[in-house]
XYZ file of C-alpha atoms in Angstrom:
767
model
C -12.233 -62.774 -38.954
C -12.540 -59.177 -40.725
C -15.788 -57.127 -42.481
C -16.560 -53.887 -43.745
C -19.431 -51.759 -42.997
C -20.052 -48.608 -45.801
C -20.209 -45.556 -44.527
C -21.390 -45.917 -41.359
C -22.172 -42.707 -38.452
C -19.634 -41.707 -36.072
C -19.943 -40.331 -32.506
C -16.469 -39.007 -31.171
C -16.826 -39.084 -27.030
C -14.890 -37.440 -24.712
C -13.477 -38.346 -22.228
C -15.181 -42.288 -22.378
C -14.110 -45.668 -24.220
C -16.106 -48.237 -24.611
C -15.512 -51.585 -24.681
C -17.726 -54.807 -25.991
C -20.467 -56.225 -24.319
C -19.837 -52.634 -21.892
C -23.731 -50.862 -21.201
C -22.734 -47.116 -21.473
C -25.221 -44.586 -20.466
C -23.875 -40.626 -21.612
C -24.645 -37.724 -22.636
C -24.854 -36.106 -26.047
C -25.317 -32.621 -26.769
C -23.052 -31.296 -29.977
C -24.648 -30.827 -33.127
C -23.110 -33.355 -35.194
C -23.684 -36.393 -32.636
C -26.688 -35.778 -32.645
C -26.930 -35.706 -36.416
C -25.360 -38.866 -36.753
C -27.963 -40.693 -33.387
C -30.506 -39.657 -35.772
C -29.794 -41.389 -38.895
C -28.233 -44.639 -36.777
C -31.642 -44.503 -35.829
C -32.515 -44.361 -38.667
C -31.077 -47.267 -40.209
C -30.008 -49.967 -37.898
C -29.491 -48.873 -34.998
C -25.057 -49.043 -35.440
C -23.149 -46.300 -34.143
C -18.905 -46.464 -34.047
C -18.046 -45.082 -31.138
C -14.431 -43.567 -30.605
C -12.797 -41.972 -28.575
C -10.737 -38.019 -29.178
C -7.463 -38.266 -28.016
C -8.323 -34.180 -26.953
C -11.589 -34.077 -24.616
C -11.363 -30.314 -25.053
C -11.582 -29.466 -28.829
C -15.671 -28.916 -30.256
C -14.578 -29.828 -33.182
C -13.329 -32.347 -33.932
C -11.205 -33.523 -37.287
C -9.737 -37.127 -38.616
C -6.027 -36.546 -36.377
C -8.477 -35.778 -33.144
C -9.493 -39.381 -33.143
C -7.982 -41.902 -32.207
C -8.667 -45.127 -35.367
C -10.563 -47.982 -33.061
C -13.742 -47.447 -31.834
C -16.522 -49.787 -30.384
C -19.644 -50.560 -33.373
C -21.606 -49.499 -30.146
C -25.276 -50.557 -30.376
C -28.019 -47.991 -29.054
C -31.091 -48.904 -26.755
C -32.867 -45.863 -25.525
C -32.711 -42.189 -26.234
C -34.316 -39.858 -24.202
C -34.142 -35.799 -25.179
C -33.556 -33.273 -21.253
C -32.988 -30.697 -23.009
C -32.766 -29.163 -25.768
C -30.287 -29.702 -27.525
C -29.701 -33.062 -25.160
C -29.827 -36.625 -25.975
C -28.795 -39.065 -22.803
C -27.625 -42.396 -24.653
C -27.829 -45.817 -23.371
C -26.157 -48.547 -25.630
C -24.033 -51.089 -25.963
C -20.287 -52.758 -27.381
C -21.388 -55.193 -30.177
C -17.396 -55.084 -31.456
C -14.334 -53.177 -31.978
C -13.461 -51.843 -35.300
C -10.620 -50.242 -37.230
C -12.032 -46.247 -39.167
C -10.572 -47.042 -43.218
C -12.309 -43.402 -43.773
C -13.214 -40.570 -42.621
C -16.367 -38.441 -44.034
C -16.796 -34.955 -41.892
C -19.923 -33.221 -43.969
C -22.997 -32.822 -42.033
C -22.506 -35.174 -39.713
C -19.596 -37.818 -38.911
C -19.383 -40.867 -41.406
C -16.901 -43.651 -41.898
C -16.678 -46.739 -43.716
C -14.799 -49.181 -41.113
C -13.370 -52.410 -40.385
C -15.207 -54.830 -37.752
C -12.315 -56.576 -36.497
C -13.485 -59.832 -34.261
C -11.328 -61.896 -31.535
C -11.329 -65.003 -32.430
C -12.194 -68.405 -29.739
C -9.045 -69.972 -29.890
C -8.659 -72.926 -27.487
C -6.639 -71.565 -24.845
C -2.943 -73.157 -23.701
C -1.803 -74.124 -19.854
C 0.032 -70.583 -20.171
C -3.926 -68.379 -21.779
C -5.113 -69.843 -19.141
C -3.045 -68.898 -16.125
C -3.168 -65.577 -16.709
C -7.418 -65.299 -17.464
C -7.054 -66.776 -13.579
C -4.729 -64.229 -12.648
C -6.551 -61.258 -13.582
C -9.587 -63.615 -12.121
C -8.305 -62.721 -8.845
C -6.295 -59.319 -9.200
C -9.663 -58.035 -10.103
C -11.582 -59.846 -6.836
C -8.579 -58.515 -5.086
C -9.318 -55.263 -6.438
C -13.148 -54.730 -6.484
C -12.846 -55.848 -2.328
C -11.529 -52.887 -1.933
C -12.597 -50.361 -4.144
C -16.879 -50.277 -2.640
C -17.828 -48.962 -6.108
C -17.862 -52.352 -7.592
C -20.915 -54.273 -5.271
C -20.814 -58.440 -4.984
C -23.318 -58.982 -7.636
C -21.394 -57.026 -10.304
C -18.075 -59.221 -8.991
C -19.977 -61.610 -9.291
C -22.022 -61.863 -12.706
C -18.550 -61.154 -14.445
C -16.169 -63.653 -13.127
C -18.571 -65.827 -14.184
C -18.709 -65.497 -17.775
C -16.691 -68.556 -19.874
C -16.300 -65.607 -22.552
C -12.585 -65.353 -20.718
C -11.725 -62.014 -24.112
C -16.228 -60.938 -23.296
C -14.433 -60.995 -19.628
C -11.774 -59.052 -19.806
C -13.092 -56.328 -21.751
C -16.120 -56.182 -18.945
C -13.518 -56.007 -16.561
C -11.390 -53.249 -18.239
C -13.993 -51.064 -18.755
C -15.080 -51.565 -15.133
C -11.435 -50.081 -13.533
C -11.094 -45.454 -12.974
C -8.347 -44.906 -15.659
C -7.279 -42.009 -18.384
C -9.079 -41.796 -21.979
C -5.001 -43.223 -23.053
C -4.239 -46.044 -21.156
C -9.001 -47.630 -22.009
C -7.295 -47.212 -25.243
C -5.036 -49.280 -25.191
C -6.340 -51.941 -24.117
C -8.234 -51.245 -27.424
C -6.141 -51.076 -29.513
C -4.337 -54.379 -28.781
C -5.265 -56.734 -30.709
C -2.713 -59.669 -29.035
C -5.106 -61.752 -26.567
C -1.708 -63.003 -24.755
C -0.245 -59.422 -24.358
C -4.244 -57.499 -24.172
C -3.842 -60.503 -20.797
C -0.793 -58.664 -19.705
C -1.399 -55.187 -19.996
C -4.990 -55.263 -18.248
C -2.615 -58.019 -15.778
C -0.795 -54.798 -14.610
C -3.021 -52.378 -14.176
C -4.957 -54.614 -11.849
C -2.282 -54.707 -9.671
C -0.959 -50.988 -10.201
C -4.872 -50.342 -9.582
C -4.778 -51.989 -6.614
C -0.987 -50.976 -4.971
C -3.324 -46.900 -5.573
C -5.835 -48.945 -3.810
C -4.035 -49.715 -0.912
C -2.133 -47.148 0.135
C -4.635 -44.487 -0.360
C -6.862 -46.789 2.611
C -4.151 -47.194 4.300
C -3.296 -42.457 4.217
C -7.211 -43.173 4.359
C -7.429 -45.145 7.959
C -4.032 -43.280 9.843
C -6.439 -39.783 8.641
C -9.370 -41.701 10.855
C -6.432 -42.488 13.625
C -6.051 -39.202 14.505
C -9.062 -38.071 13.869
C -10.941 -37.059 17.279
C -15.027 -35.468 17.432
C -13.432 -32.115 17.672
C -10.949 -33.007 15.193
C -13.215 -33.029 12.194
C -12.404 -29.971 10.432
C -8.794 -30.752 10.217
C -9.752 -34.109 8.332
C -7.880 -33.043 5.028
C -4.334 -31.689 6.372
C -3.882 -34.678 7.800
C -4.876 -36.148 4.457
C -2.595 -34.020 3.031
C 0.015 -34.989 6.115
C -0.157 -38.860 5.596
C 0.284 -38.576 1.704
C 3.707 -35.744 2.359
C 4.915 -38.365 5.266
C 4.984 -41.585 1.684
C 6.771 -38.809 0.195
C 9.231 -38.665 2.403
C 8.371 -35.284 3.317
C 7.964 -34.702 6.728
C 5.620 -31.840 7.853
C 5.372 -31.302 4.831
C 7.769 -28.917 4.835
C 11.007 -29.379 3.164
C 9.973 -26.867 0.208
C 9.560 -23.793 2.941
C 12.989 -25.219 4.179
C 14.029 -24.824 0.537
C 13.370 -21.560 -0.440
C 14.936 -20.202 2.636
C 18.392 -21.690 2.115
C 18.068 -20.335 -1.242
C 17.756 -16.081 0.020
C 20.495 -17.777 2.534
C 22.150 -16.513 -0.019
C 22.165 -13.381 -0.063
C 22.347 -12.583 3.629
C 25.376 -11.311 5.972
C 27.572 -14.412 7.524
C 25.457 -13.285 10.922
C 22.045 -13.838 9.683
C 22.868 -17.249 8.016
C 24.018 -18.387 11.119
C 21.328 -17.157 13.730
C 18.595 -18.192 10.473
C 20.655 -22.053 10.547
C 20.216 -22.162 14.132
C 15.817 -21.560 13.336
C 15.457 -24.233 10.582
C 17.124 -26.231 12.756
C 13.592 -25.942 15.628
C 11.102 -25.724 12.966
C 12.850 -29.369 12.175
C 12.076 -30.007 15.609
C 8.760 -28.694 15.755
C 5.138 -29.984 14.831
C 3.140 -28.856 12.605
C 0.444 -28.124 15.501
C 2.250 -25.954 16.879
C 1.778 -22.453 17.561
C 5.745 -21.998 18.155
C 5.695 -23.620 14.331
C 4.226 -20.574 12.600
C 6.383 -18.656 14.965
C 9.214 -19.630 13.863
C 8.025 -19.407 10.292
C 7.034 -15.523 10.520
C 10.341 -14.902 12.454
C 12.801 -16.667 9.573
C 10.035 -15.316 7.306
C 10.882 -11.614 9.241
C 14.575 -11.657 8.680
C 14.236 -12.903 5.040
C 12.030 -9.947 3.767
C 14.780 -7.723 5.204
C 17.287 -6.179 1.850
C 20.290 -6.723 2.958
C 23.067 -6.502 1.167
C 21.631 -4.426 -1.392
C 22.129 -0.747 -1.447
C 20.632 0.709 -4.002
C 23.298 3.457 -5.949
C 23.856 7.240 -5.593
C 22.781 9.566 -7.962
C 25.761 11.977 -7.479
C 25.049 14.604 -10.049
C 24.156 17.808 -8.958
C 22.845 19.449 -11.447
C 20.285 16.853 -11.753
C 19.302 16.616 -8.547
C 19.082 20.073 -8.428
C 16.751 20.283 -11.890
C 14.763 17.609 -10.504
C 13.745 19.334 -6.876
C 13.097 22.789 -8.692
C 10.365 20.755 -10.733
C 8.952 19.271 -7.759
C 9.546 22.046 -5.023
C 8.816 26.682 -5.408
C 10.807 27.890 -3.255
C 12.761 26.052 0.105
C 15.607 27.042 -0.687
C 17.529 26.155 2.857
C 16.182 22.417 1.542
C 17.602 22.706 -1.716
C 20.835 23.904 -0.591
C 21.351 20.876 2.315
C 20.536 18.428 0.654
C 23.142 19.227 -2.810
C 25.561 20.238 0.313
C 25.542 16.539 0.894
C 25.057 14.956 -2.430
C 28.272 16.794 -3.017
C 29.712 15.805 -0.180
C 29.027 12.791 -1.110
C 30.518 13.271 -4.583
C 33.369 13.696 -3.560
C 33.351 10.142 -0.308
C 30.921 7.851 -0.554
C 31.611 6.907 3.055
C 30.080 10.780 4.135
C 27.914 9.858 6.934
C 23.298 10.755 5.709
C 22.281 13.876 7.833
C 19.391 13.827 9.424
C 17.646 16.869 8.817
C 14.035 17.779 10.042
C 12.061 20.221 8.532
C 10.025 21.919 11.272
C 6.876 24.440 9.979
C 3.226 25.578 10.046
C 0.823 22.559 7.585
C 1.018 23.107 4.309
C 3.742 23.644 3.358
C 5.563 21.147 2.212
C 7.487 19.177 4.587
C 6.160 16.033 4.026
C 5.714 15.977 -0.651
C 9.420 17.358 0.006
C 11.260 13.812 1.061
C 8.887 12.566 -1.567
C 11.811 14.506 -4.089
C 14.970 14.135 -1.532
C 14.314 10.808 -2.475
C 14.182 11.234 -6.132
C 16.843 13.460 -6.408
C 19.702 11.606 -4.524
C 17.878 7.582 -6.500
C 16.609 6.354 -2.895
C 14.256 4.514 -2.307
C 10.960 5.996 -0.033
C 9.016 5.066 3.006
C 6.642 7.127 5.291
C 6.919 5.932 9.188
C 4.094 8.282 10.837
C 4.457 8.122 14.483
C 1.704 10.767 14.687
C 0.409 9.057 18.202
C 2.671 7.132 18.475
C 3.034 6.446 22.487
C 4.632 2.525 23.046
C 7.639 2.164 22.577
C 7.583 -1.027 20.442
C 6.539 1.027 17.851
C 10.242 1.682 16.931
C 12.041 -0.977 18.613
C 10.000 -3.919 18.267
C 8.236 -6.924 20.816
C 10.463 -9.934 22.889
C 9.539 -12.501 20.538
C 8.693 -14.474 23.857
C 5.640 -12.521 23.535
C 2.321 -14.205 21.673
C 1.399 -12.158 18.136
C 4.954 -10.423 18.763
C 5.914 -8.039 15.488
C 9.201 -5.981 14.876
C 8.914 -2.164 15.499
C 8.693 0.149 12.572
C 11.954 0.464 10.845
C 12.380 -2.996 10.476
C 8.631 -2.926 8.474
C 10.045 0.745 6.035
C 13.366 -0.997 5.145
C 11.381 -4.099 4.872
C 8.418 -2.181 2.586
C 11.655 0.292 0.455
C 13.695 -2.941 -0.632
C 17.331 -1.412 0.334
C 19.507 -0.633 2.733
C 19.953 2.503 2.216
C 16.239 4.339 1.231
C 14.955 7.462 2.923
C 12.820 7.167 5.387
C 10.690 9.717 6.530
C 9.580 10.253 10.144
C 6.386 12.257 9.516
C 5.576 14.234 12.920
C 8.095 13.950 15.042
C 6.770 15.934 17.948
C 3.761 14.136 18.147
C 4.588 11.172 19.839
C 3.315 10.591 23.083
C 5.111 8.546 26.260
C 2.489 6.997 29.084
C 3.422 3.624 31.026
C 4.311 1.812 27.768
C 7.544 3.016 27.416
C 8.972 7.131 25.300
C 9.094 5.825 22.059
C 10.757 9.310 21.634
C 13.403 7.630 23.997
C 13.987 4.987 21.577
C 14.737 6.544 18.703
C 17.264 8.037 20.513
C 20.172 4.983 19.225
C 18.807 4.765 15.415
C 18.929 8.510 14.341
C 22.393 9.666 16.429
C 24.868 8.814 13.924
C 26.968 7.231 15.695
C 25.005 4.716 17.370
C 22.543 3.866 14.496
C 25.552 1.233 12.467
C 24.160 -1.181 14.973
C 20.325 -0.885 15.896
C 18.873 -3.651 17.516
C 15.836 -4.776 17.769
C 13.677 -6.586 20.130
C 12.113 -8.983 17.906
C 14.973 -8.612 15.691
C 17.806 -9.819 17.877
C 20.439 -9.099 14.794
C 21.877 -5.643 14.796
C 20.650 -3.753 11.534
C 22.551 -1.326 9.941
C 21.177 2.192 9.235
C 24.182 4.376 8.600
C 23.543 5.038 5.048
C 20.139 5.541 5.836
C 18.561 9.383 5.063
C 16.572 10.101 7.568
C 13.949 13.327 7.150
C 11.983 14.321 9.878
C 9.316 16.437 9.965
C 7.570 18.757 13.159
C 4.940 22.384 13.442
C 6.701 22.956 17.103
C 9.608 21.785 18.516
C 7.697 22.918 21.833
C 6.864 19.071 21.739
C 10.600 17.501 21.008
C 13.105 16.126 24.087
C 15.913 18.118 24.397
C 18.093 15.400 23.153
C 16.108 14.186 20.600
C 16.439 17.980 18.668
C 21.172 17.663 19.576
C 20.043 14.935 16.959
C 18.645 16.722 13.689
C 19.156 19.460 12.166
C 16.987 21.444 12.107
C 15.738 23.233 8.915
C 13.421 26.035 9.157
C 10.485 25.379 6.655
C 8.539 29.029 6.455
C 5.015 29.857 5.548
C 4.677 31.130 2.038
C 3.786 34.491 1.207
C 0.927 35.760 -1.283
C 3.235 35.430 -4.204
C 5.503 32.834 -3.542
C 1.448 31.028 -3.401
C 0.606 32.069 -7.056
C 3.762 30.180 -8.412
C 2.860 27.309 -6.794
C -0.875 27.537 -7.137
C 0.327 28.830 -11.215
C 3.554 25.625 -11.293
C 1.548 22.883 -9.423
C -1.366 22.879 -7.921
C -4.323 24.239 -10.928
C -2.626 22.167 -13.237
C -2.602 18.908 -10.829
C -6.430 19.734 -10.643
C -7.558 20.959 -14.144
C -5.778 16.874 -14.485
C -8.282 15.886 -11.791
C -11.082 17.341 -13.219
C -10.738 16.721 -16.683
C -10.279 20.343 -18.166
C -8.098 22.202 -20.231
C -6.566 25.446 -20.301
C -8.732 26.866 -22.213
C -11.864 25.498 -20.728
C -11.286 27.427 -17.096
C -9.451 30.572 -17.970
C -7.105 31.762 -14.968
C -5.077 34.539 -14.119
C -2.502 35.608 -12.277
C -4.230 38.288 -10.884
C -7.638 35.926 -10.271
C -5.639 33.773 -8.293
C -4.448 36.232 -6.582
C -7.660 37.470 -5.544
C -8.662 33.944 -4.609
C -5.395 33.661 -2.506
C -6.020 36.268 -0.781
C -9.756 37.151 -0.211
C -11.011 32.765 0.459
C -7.568 31.379 2.282
C -5.572 32.494 5.488
C -2.953 29.981 5.689
C 1.094 28.815 6.203
C 1.174 26.365 2.777
C -1.009 25.630 0.624
C -3.561 22.965 1.423
C -6.785 25.112 1.745
C -5.697 27.240 -1.827
C -5.990 23.259 -3.741
C -9.016 22.867 -1.891
C -10.961 25.870 -2.569
C -9.456 26.013 -6.529
C -10.704 22.473 -6.978
C -13.932 23.392 -6.084
C -13.416 26.120 -8.693
C -12.768 23.256 -11.180
C -15.999 21.222 -10.008
C -17.830 24.123 -10.299
C -16.581 25.307 -13.862
C -16.903 21.709 -14.812
C -20.478 21.728 -13.966
C -21.121 24.696 -15.630
C -19.725 23.843 -19.290
C -21.434 20.442 -19.235
C -25.217 21.498 -18.424
C -24.962 25.387 -20.738
C -23.064 23.521 -23.749
C -21.058 26.460 -23.932
C -16.126 26.129 -24.040
C -14.791 28.081 -21.271
C -15.025 29.945 -18.416
C -13.023 33.323 -17.255
C -12.675 33.325 -14.170
C -13.100 36.975 -12.965
C -14.031 37.956 -8.716
C -17.149 37.760 -9.671
C -17.601 34.605 -11.643
C -15.184 32.880 -7.780
C -18.361 35.246 -5.418
C -20.851 32.469 -7.491
C -18.416 30.263 -7.039
C -17.302 30.030 -3.938
C -19.781 32.662 -1.874
C -18.725 36.639 -0.371
C -14.170 36.469 0.756
C -13.870 34.129 3.591
C -11.175 36.382 4.884
C -10.602 40.302 4.860
C -7.458 41.631 6.002
C -7.886 44.464 8.685
C -5.536 47.731 7.368
C -3.768 50.697 8.846
C -5.875 52.471 10.645
C -6.502 55.610 8.459
C -5.790 58.515 10.464
C -3.105 58.235 14.356
C -4.909 57.912 17.420
C -4.744 58.157 20.526
C -4.093 55.060 22.684
C -3.926 52.116 19.715
C -1.209 51.206 18.093
C -1.101 48.391 16.159
C 1.339 44.715 16.471
C 2.097 42.022 14.858
C 1.646 38.892 15.496
C 2.994 34.875 14.349
C -0.278 32.599 14.310
C -0.428 28.682 13.088
C -1.662 30.226 9.633
C 0.776 33.012 9.236
C 1.315 36.868 10.045
C -1.380 38.602 11.575
C -1.576 42.570 12.964
C -3.301 43.105 16.234
C -5.104 46.288 17.188
C -4.285 47.117 20.368
C -6.194 49.730 22.198
C -6.165 51.348 25.621
C -8.124 53.452 27.777
C -7.198 56.401 30.610
C -9.450 56.889 33.182
C -10.575 57.788 36.725
C -10.098 55.241 39.887
C -8.014 53.488 41.682
C -5.316 52.390 39.825
C -6.816 49.029 38.484
C -4.494 47.779 35.235
C -8.021 45.826 33.024
C -6.774 43.173 30.555
C -8.842 41.691 28.330
C -9.545 39.971 24.826
C -8.087 36.237 26.194
C -5.055 37.125 26.445
C -2.392 34.938 27.865
C 0.042 34.547 30.770
C 3.184 35.415 28.636
C 1.031 38.698 27.010
C -0.530 39.334 30.665
C 3.306 39.838 32.128
C 3.982 41.726 29.463
C 1.645 44.045 29.923
C 2.764 44.206 33.759
C 6.568 44.964 32.440
C 5.531 47.488 30.157
C 3.291 48.698 33.389
C 6.250 48.661 35.683
C 8.134 50.500 33.178
C 6.384 53.625 32.473
C 6.299 54.090 36.347
C 10.698 53.916 36.362
C 9.832 56.787 33.731
C 6.912 59.139 35.058
C 9.141 62.446 35.111
C 10.387 61.621 31.203
C 6.995 60.361 29.421
C 5.828 63.804 31.430
C 2.497 61.626 33.177
C 1.319 62.171 36.661
C 3.509 60.689 39.433
C 0.556 58.873 41.256
C -1.436 57.969 37.796
C -1.291 54.196 38.742
C -3.629 55.476 41.938
C -5.763 58.126 40.147
C -6.118 56.595 37.261
C -7.594 52.522 35.319
C -5.726 51.643 32.810
C -8.047 49.214 30.410
C -6.207 47.092 27.848
C -7.821 44.822 24.341
C -7.150 43.438 22.053
C -9.663 43.006 19.444
C -11.181 39.235 18.586
C -12.000 39.059 22.354
C -12.771 35.240 21.083
C -9.024 34.259 19.591
C -7.302 32.902 22.188
C -3.496 35.245 22.133
C -0.381 35.222 24.254
C 3.380 35.703 23.440
C 6.023 38.512 24.664
C 6.768 40.089 21.307
C 3.548 43.204 21.972
C 5.347 44.454 25.180
C 6.456 46.889 23.256
C 2.845 48.064 21.147
C 1.000 47.499 24.462
C 3.739 49.977 26.143
C 3.712 52.832 23.340
C -0.703 51.685 23.190
C -0.439 52.837 27.160
C 2.010 56.517 27.723
C 0.178 57.186 23.860
C -3.424 57.051 26.137
C -1.442 58.182 29.273
C -0.033 61.076 27.425
C -3.356 61.289 25.341
C -0.698 61.805 22.211
C -1.855 60.717 18.752
C -0.081 56.798 17.079
C 0.984 57.278 13.153
C -1.372 55.309 11.274
C 0.673 53.430 9.491
C 3.426 52.173 11.436
C 3.322 48.516 13.160
C 5.448 47.403 15.482
C 7.069 43.822 17.780
C 9.183 43.813 20.292
C 9.340 41.828 23.486
C 9.816 44.458 26.785
C 11.977 43.983 29.931
C 10.569 46.373 32.755
C 13.355 48.459 32.808
C 12.829 49.069 28.871
C 15.277 46.916 27.039
C 13.771 45.090 23.418
C 14.450 42.031 22.357
C 14.161 39.861 19.816
C 11.097 37.722 19.101
C 9.924 34.916 15.803
C 8.360 34.528 13.173
C 9.885 37.158 11.466
C 9.598 36.682 8.014
C 5.463 35.600 8.555
C 4.707 39.607 10.753
C 6.523 41.478 7.511
C 4.070 40.085 5.625
C 0.983 40.608 7.652
C 2.124 44.352 8.097
C 2.929 43.966 3.899
C -0.867 43.387 3.376
C -2.200 45.237 5.834
C -0.137 48.501 3.818
C 1.889 49.502 7.246
C 5.029 51.196 5.609
C 7.323 51.344 8.688
C 8.200 48.538 11.281
C 9.745 48.388 13.931
C 11.966 45.280 14.841
C 14.263 44.856 17.487
C 17.388 45.303 16.620
C 19.033 41.775 17.322
C 16.415 40.681 14.586
C 18.128 42.301 12.352
C 20.237 39.035 10.637
C 17.208 37.580 10.384
C 15.831 40.891 8.850
C 19.076 39.977 6.585
C 18.728 36.552 5.826
C 14.620 37.657 3.638
C 14.332 37.217 -0.051
C 13.619 40.937 -0.881
C 10.314 41.037 -2.127
C 9.293 41.032 1.453
C 11.095 43.813 2.893
C 10.787 45.893 0.088
C 8.789 48.869 0.114
C 8.973 48.642 4.353
C 10.711 50.114 6.195
C 12.056 48.934 8.866
C 13.901 50.716 12.934
C 15.223 48.428 14.734
C 15.923 49.224 18.703
C 17.210 49.010 21.294
C 15.503 50.523 23.807
C 12.056 51.544 24.411
C 13.438 54.560 24.650
C 14.068 54.028 20.443
C 10.827 53.584 19.668
C 9.392 56.587 20.713
C 11.096 58.146 18.836
C 9.011 57.081 15.990
C 6.091 56.413 17.275
C 3.319 59.922 18.163
C 2.317 62.094 14.610
């Protein structure tokens, strides 16, 4: 029997399906739904509840709703919020939507579908009994269905009503429930319900088995592993015992691009992994080892850029100066362009801090087209940091070079060994000794890390090491590297670096432009010479950053367009000058001679003063002289005593006179042999009462026979002489080759005299 109802309010349901004779409560919050309920309450309290096809749709249309829903009677409404109702309904009959109107609320013309009771034949009776038995079995394993509910449902005389209520009590997807609601053939509906009940019973039974198995494996101390054990049992049911097959498939896929010896090793480890319980610590260790090996980019090499012109442009663009380093890199690329099998060089850049040793490595990588990675060796004292730990140890990890190759994602990266001179050694081994194999081009094609246990080819790696001093680097390690000295920058070089790199970078970092800060070359040079004293440019960069910060604040506070940086403005921003270089003496003086010294922040000049006084032949040395410098003073004294007649000095001067040698800035330690001829000249000047030229400086080591032997740091020393306005410099003859290698602007304006002996020195010194 079918009948039509006109203009009945419609209530769209999300994730819910209501059956006839089913009692249910739910919340309603959508505006149209609230109005539909309000309209239904005004009429006969009847409303059509119909499920949405997609629960995520907030404003459903005709096509978003199923065709068949359930006519329900509104039993109760309770307001639970400002715009929310809790509604209690009872289903009465199925109904099919004929037409739908969607205005302030949804309403529809519907056709009511009444299931007609017929005399059940034997087959239908059997189906009903089957449904009842299956539901009883379902209720026995579903604790949410109580005995009271079960017997209340099974006691219903109306078999159609019983089926609708049974299906309403089973937790199912909306699509499956809707399929039952829309099935108008009673016999087909019975078969569908039986199929659903059997499937749900099987799922619940399996779930109960899983739960029981998990429960058996858990004692009081293992409750925290409850969920993991559940997953484990589920994976057993799926045929994935231990839950590792997915990982093993991933490992096998990665193995395809590895060498044969790696495949053999990892396949063996995979077999071990399969036979190791998931709860065993070895399981995690094996996984870590496999993943570490597979992270290495076996057989992957980046293509090198062997275009010399382009590489030269990159190096020149990114770094000013450093000509020796650039020349060596271009030589290497030239050889590689002729033969790609040529070994990569092992370069060691040696120089004071801040001259660009570390950053030049990135430029080399950029110019050669290699990936780059930095390994900091400062403070490393454990050999295992280089070679890795053996896998027998708990917490074993590979060495830094294995990590470096993995991080670089290629087998031919540039590896920067930063601060190679800062390594130490202790009872755990000597990391410098472990580096010998890595930095030997004839051995590093099969480097064996203790953890990896596989030969790692490092022969294609371009190693670049940095050091501040070679004195602490072992000789065997030095022998494997090509030493390139990176000297300190001259003031003019610092000026170019500041103009091309530092100032633009700081302006960008502080969101300023050249129009807002006007910084001339002259004033940058003033900043360099009066506020920094260093070999590199780190201090200069900090000073420029400080100037930019102060200028930015002044621009914002005073609302001005631009600031002209002058020495006066620098004084306001940075305070008084931090450094003032000692200039040459104004007039020739007795017993005062200007020497040249090398320091970690560049060159400097030292005034060595000598006083000759009546006494008992004592030699007093002050000014924090080191042992080597004291020995130079004694060597100079021996030379003078052997030459008293030629020098016109009394033979018994060392008995009747005391000599006091002092080097000002007494708080600063000083050492080294290069002040030998300077101290000898000052002592001779004091003993002979002859003044020494004011515009003269010298450097050189003296022997007791008066020979002048070579010294180091000549570039820095000559720059210090130019800063002090000195015109004439005396240098050991054996350093002539070092002078010839210097740039013209360093030696320009200096008269350099080369000497073999102290006798030749004395020809130049007296006024």
